[in-house]
Short mmCIF file of C-alpha atoms in Angstrom, two decimals:
data_model
loop_
_atom_site.label_atom_id
_atom_site.label_comp_id
_atom_site.label_asym_id
_atom_site.label_seq_id
_atom_site.Cartn_x
_atom_site.Cartn_y
_atom_site.Cartn_z
CA GLU X 1 11.70 -13.27 -6.04
CA ASP X 2 8.05 -12.84 -5.11
CA LYS X 3 6.18 -10.43 -7.34
CA VAL X 4 2.76 -9.10 -8.18
CA VAL X 5 1.89 -7.86 -11.66
CA GLN X 6 -1.19 -5.85 -12.53
CA SER X 7 -2.69 -5.19 -15.92
CA PRO X 8 -3.49 -3.00 -17.60
CA LEU X 9 -1.40 -0.22 -16.06
CA SER X 10 -3.94 2.36 -17.17
CA LEU X 11 -7.42 2.31 -18.59
CA VAL X 12 -9.86 4.93 -19.84
CA VAL X 13 -13.56 4.07 -20.06
CA HIS X 14 -16.89 5.89 -20.22
CA GLU X 15 -19.53 5.97 -17.55
CA GLY X 16 -21.68 2.87 -17.65
CA ASP X 17 -18.93 0.60 -18.97
CA THR X 18 -17.85 -2.57 -17.16
CA VAL X 19 -14.16 -3.00 -16.44
CA THR X 20 -12.01 -5.94 -15.38
CA LEU X 21 -8.68 -5.36 -13.70
CA ASN X 22 -6.15 -8.16 -13.47
CA CYS X 23 -3.62 -9.16 -10.85
CA SER X 24 -1.23 -12.09 -11.14
CA TYR X 25 1.29 -13.22 -8.58
CA GLU X 26 4.35 -15.40 -8.28
CA VAL X 27 5.01 -16.05 -4.63
CA THR X 28 6.63 -18.70 -2.48
CA ASN X 29 4.02 -18.55 0.27
CA PHE X 30 0.47 -17.37 -0.08
CA ARG X 31 -1.83 -16.26 2.71
CA SER X 32 -4.13 -13.68 1.17
CA LEU X 33 -4.60 -11.24 -1.68
CA LEU X 34 -5.96 -7.76 -1.09
CA TRP X 35 -7.39 -5.02 -3.28
CA TYR X 36 -7.24 -1.33 -2.44
CA LYS X 37 -8.62 1.81 -4.10
CA GLN X 38 -6.52 4.97 -4.01
CA GLU X 39 -7.91 8.35 -4.92
CA LYS X 40 -5.86 11.41 -4.08
CA LYS X 41 -5.01 10.28 -0.58
CA ALA X 42 -4.72 7.09 1.45
CA PRO X 43 -5.40 3.73 -0.19
CA THR X 44 -8.69 2.37 1.14
CA PHE X 45 -9.31 -1.33 1.60
CA LEU X 46 -11.75 -3.05 -0.77
CA PHE X 47 -11.43 -6.84 -0.52
CA MET X 48 -9.35 -9.60 0.95
CA LEU X 49 -9.32 -13.00 -0.75
CA THR X 50 -7.99 -16.18 0.76
CA SER X 51 -9.96 -18.97 -0.92
CA SER X 52 -10.11 -19.77 -4.59
CA GLY X 53 -13.40 -19.40 -6.44
CA ILE X 54 -15.30 -17.47 -3.79
CA GLU X 55 -16.49 -14.10 -5.04
CA LYS X 56 -16.41 -11.10 -2.76
CA LYS X 57 -18.90 -8.38 -3.63
CA SER X 58 -19.57 -4.83 -2.55
CA GLY X 59 -22.12 -2.89 -4.56
CA ARG X 60 -20.86 -2.63 -8.15
CA LEU X 61 -17.44 -4.04 -7.27
CA SER X 62 -16.59 -7.71 -7.07
CA SER X 63 -13.43 -9.77 -6.92
CA ILE X 64 -12.43 -13.40 -7.16
CA LEU X 65 -9.24 -15.39 -6.65
CA ASP X 66 -7.98 -18.24 -8.81
CA LYS X 67 -5.19 -20.04 -6.97
CA LYS X 68 -4.64 -22.47 -9.81
CA GLU X 69 -3.96 -19.62 -12.21
CA LEU X 70 -2.23 -17.53 -9.50
CA SER X 71 -4.42 -14.58 -10.32
CA SER X 72 -7.28 -12.39 -9.22
CA ILE X 73 -9.67 -10.05 -11.01
CA LEU X 74 -11.52 -6.98 -9.84
CA ASN X 75 -14.72 -6.18 -11.72
CA ILE X 76 -16.53 -2.88 -11.68
CA THR X 77 -19.93 -2.74 -13.37
CA ALA X 78 -21.80 0.40 -14.49
CA THR X 79 -18.75 2.55 -13.83
CA GLN X 80 -19.14 6.09 -12.51
CA THR X 81 -16.73 9.04 -12.53
CA GLY X 82 -16.23 8.45 -8.81
CA ASP X 83 -14.61 5.11 -9.65
CA SER X 84 -11.65 6.99 -11.15
CA ALA X 85 -8.68 5.98 -9.02
CA ILE X 86 -5.61 3.80 -8.83
CA TYR X 87 -6.51 0.21 -7.96
CA LEU X 88 -3.83 -1.66 -6.06
CA CYS X 89 -3.42 -5.38 -5.67
CA ALA X 90 -1.22 -6.82 -2.91
CA TYR X 91 -0.42 -10.21 -1.49
CA ARG X 92 0.52 -11.31 2.00
CA GLY X 93 3.01 -14.17 2.16
CA ASP X 94 3.90 -14.44 5.82
CA GLN X 95 2.24 -14.22 9.20
CA GLY X 96 3.64 -10.85 10.04
CA GLY X 97 1.34 -8.72 8.00
CA LYS X 98 3.50 -6.93 5.44
CA LEU X 99 1.99 -6.59 1.98
CA ILE X 100 3.77 -6.72 -1.37
CA PHE X 101 2.06 -4.56 -3.97
CA GLY X 102 1.74 -4.59 -7.73
CA GLN X 103 2.28 -1.49 -9.85
CA GLY X 104 -1.37 -0.46 -9.71
CA THR X 105 -3.95 0.15 -12.45
CA GLU X 106 -4.95 3.75 -13.05
CA LEU X 107 -8.61 3.85 -14.05
CA SER X 108 -10.15 6.96 -15.55
CA VAL X 109 -13.92 7.07 -16.07
CA LYS X 110 -15.10 9.78 -18.46
CA PRO X 111 -18.62 11.23 -18.27
CA ASP D 1 -12.28 4.12 12.69
CA VAL D 2 -8.54 3.67 12.53
CA LYS D 3 -6.67 6.89 12.09
CA VAL D 4 -3.13 6.96 10.74
CA THR D 5 -1.73 10.47 10.72
CA GLN D 6 1.32 11.60 8.82
CA SER D 7 2.72 14.87 10.08
CA SER D 8 3.18 16.62 6.73
CA ARG D 9 1.24 16.42 3.49
CA TYR D 10 3.91 18.18 1.44
CA LEU D 11 7.59 18.65 2.22
CA VAL D 12 10.41 20.28 0.25
CA LYS D 13 13.98 19.63 1.34
CA ARG D 14 17.44 20.24 -0.05
CA THR D 15 19.95 17.57 -1.05
CA GLY D 16 22.00 16.47 1.93
CA GLU D 17 19.46 17.49 4.59
CA LYS D 18 18.36 15.06 7.28
CA VAL D 19 14.62 14.49 6.93
CA PHE D 20 12.15 13.07 9.45
CA LEU D 21 8.77 11.75 8.39
CA GLU D 22 6.46 11.09 11.31
CA CYS D 23 3.54 8.69 11.52
CA VAL D 24 1.14 8.18 14.41
CA GLN D 25 -1.71 5.66 14.71
CA ASP D 26 -4.45 5.71 17.31
CA MET D 27 -5.59 2.07 17.34
CA ASP D 28 -2.87 0.45 19.43
CA HIS D 29 -1.65 -1.56 16.43
CA GLU D 30 1.53 -3.56 16.82
CA ASN D 31 2.46 -3.53 13.14
CA MET D 32 3.59 -0.41 11.31
CA PHE D 33 5.00 0.04 7.81
CA TRP D 34 6.63 2.62 5.57
CA TYR D 35 6.16 2.46 1.80
CA ARG D 36 7.13 4.75 -1.01
CA GLN D 37 4.98 5.11 -4.10
CA ASP D 38 6.32 6.01 -7.52
CA PRO D 39 4.48 6.01 -10.89
CA GLY D 40 4.77 2.68 -12.64
CA LEU D 41 6.40 1.02 -9.61
CA GLY D 42 3.50 0.83 -7.20
CA LEU D 43 4.12 0.75 -3.45
CA ARG D 44 7.49 -0.54 -2.32
CA LEU D 45 8.20 -1.50 1.27
CA ILE D 46 11.02 0.43 2.93
CA TYR D 47 10.92 -0.70 6.57
CA PHE D 48 8.43 -2.27 8.93
CA SER D 49 8.06 -2.91 12.62
CA TYR D 50 6.08 -5.54 14.51
CA ASP D 51 6.73 -4.13 17.97
CA VAL D 52 8.25 -1.25 19.89
CA LYS D 53 11.99 -0.92 19.31
CA MET D 54 11.81 -3.59 16.65
CA LYS D 55 12.47 -2.93 12.96
CA GLU D 56 13.02 -4.96 9.83
CA LYS D 57 14.23 -3.99 6.39
CA GLY D 58 11.80 -4.12 3.54
CA ASP D 59 12.66 -4.29 -0.13
CA ILE D 60 14.32 -0.88 -0.53
CA PRO D 61 15.88 0.19 2.80
CA GLU D 62 19.02 1.84 1.38
CA GLY D 63 19.29 5.48 2.36
CA TYR D 64 16.62 5.19 5.06
CA SER D 65 16.40 4.34 8.72
CA VAL D 66 13.47 4.14 11.15
CA SER D 67 12.68 4.62 14.81
CA ARG D 68 9.93 3.03 16.90
CA GLU D 69 10.30 4.25 20.48
CA LYS D 70 6.57 4.19 21.23
CA LYS D 71 3.91 1.84 19.99
CA GLU D 72 1.85 4.52 18.28
CA ARG D 73 4.69 6.29 16.48
CA PHE D 74 6.90 5.13 13.62
CA SER D 75 9.39 7.58 12.15
CA LEU D 76 11.17 7.34 8.81
CA ILE D 77 14.54 9.08 8.59
CA LEU D 78 16.42 10.09 5.48
CA GLU D 79 19.95 10.56 6.80
CA SER D 80 21.11 12.61 3.81
CA ALA D 81 18.31 13.33 1.36
CA SER D 82 18.98 12.82 -2.32
CA THR D 83 16.94 13.74 -5.40
CA ASN D 84 16.10 10.09 -6.07
CA GLN D 85 14.22 10.03 -2.78
CA THR D 86 11.65 12.45 -4.18
CA SER D 87 8.48 10.41 -3.84
CA MET D 88 5.16 9.89 -2.07
CA TYR D 89 5.70 8.22 1.31
CA LEU D 90 2.87 6.22 2.85
CA CYS D 91 2.69 4.96 6.42
CA ALA D 92 0.38 2.10 7.41
CA SER D 93 -0.54 0.09 10.49
CA SER D 94 -2.35 -3.15 11.30
CA PRO D 95 -3.05 -5.42 14.27
CA PRO D 96 -1.04 -8.66 14.53
CA LEU D 97 -3.83 -10.79 13.08
CA PRO D 98 -3.16 -13.02 10.07
CA HIS D 99 -5.87 -11.55 7.84
CA SER D 100 -5.99 -7.89 8.77
CA PRO D 101 -5.80 -5.24 6.08
CA LEU D 102 -3.33 -2.40 6.41
CA HIS D 103 -4.70 1.04 7.24
CA PHE D 104 -2.90 3.85 5.47
CA GLY D 105 -2.18 7.48 6.21
CA ASN D 106 -2.76 10.19 3.60
CA GLY D 107 0.86 10.24 2.56
CA THR D 108 3.68 12.77 2.52
CA ARG D 109 4.81 14.04 -0.85
CA LEU D 110 8.51 14.75 -0.43
CA THR D 111 10.46 16.77 -2.98
CA VAL D 112 14.25 16.88 -2.68
CA THR D 113 15.88 19.66 -4.70
#
């Protein structure tokens, strides 16, 4: 059975810290891996990764895929209280578009 | 910007009631999805649809059905609500392109008492 596992499930840090969130997957077909950020409402899209070793970056957030290790990490540098959210990792295994999600990592950034 | 609108933000229903959750998207997307989100379990796929009048079961379809009569609207139906269906329900849509992200609605928090 295909699955996505995220770790840690929750994390508390202080403003200014750097955090690394992990996502590992066991899937039969792989097309892409996506990261989302969810505050109180709709998950919002952060990154999509299809190729191993190529870092995607947006401001203080970055992500990279390792197909050999079947994993991805999401890094957030100089964290701010506005980074507090659930971070979701998902993979896409077929052409149709459905995503299979991990459990999510709940990040709390304290002032 | 893509807009996915779910008709209710909060809903309280009684056990045994028939419940309709409505989702409308305004970007002419072919693909639409229903997920439920529970603490510690992440998002789990209930049903999805790649075209009008088409539907496919996701990972947890038991106790649910769906309707897609128009391209922009995808309804989730709980035939007889039960307390274990208390959850956050998220609708999403995407175009039929291989590397398109899903666009989510704000969710409906359903409580079944």
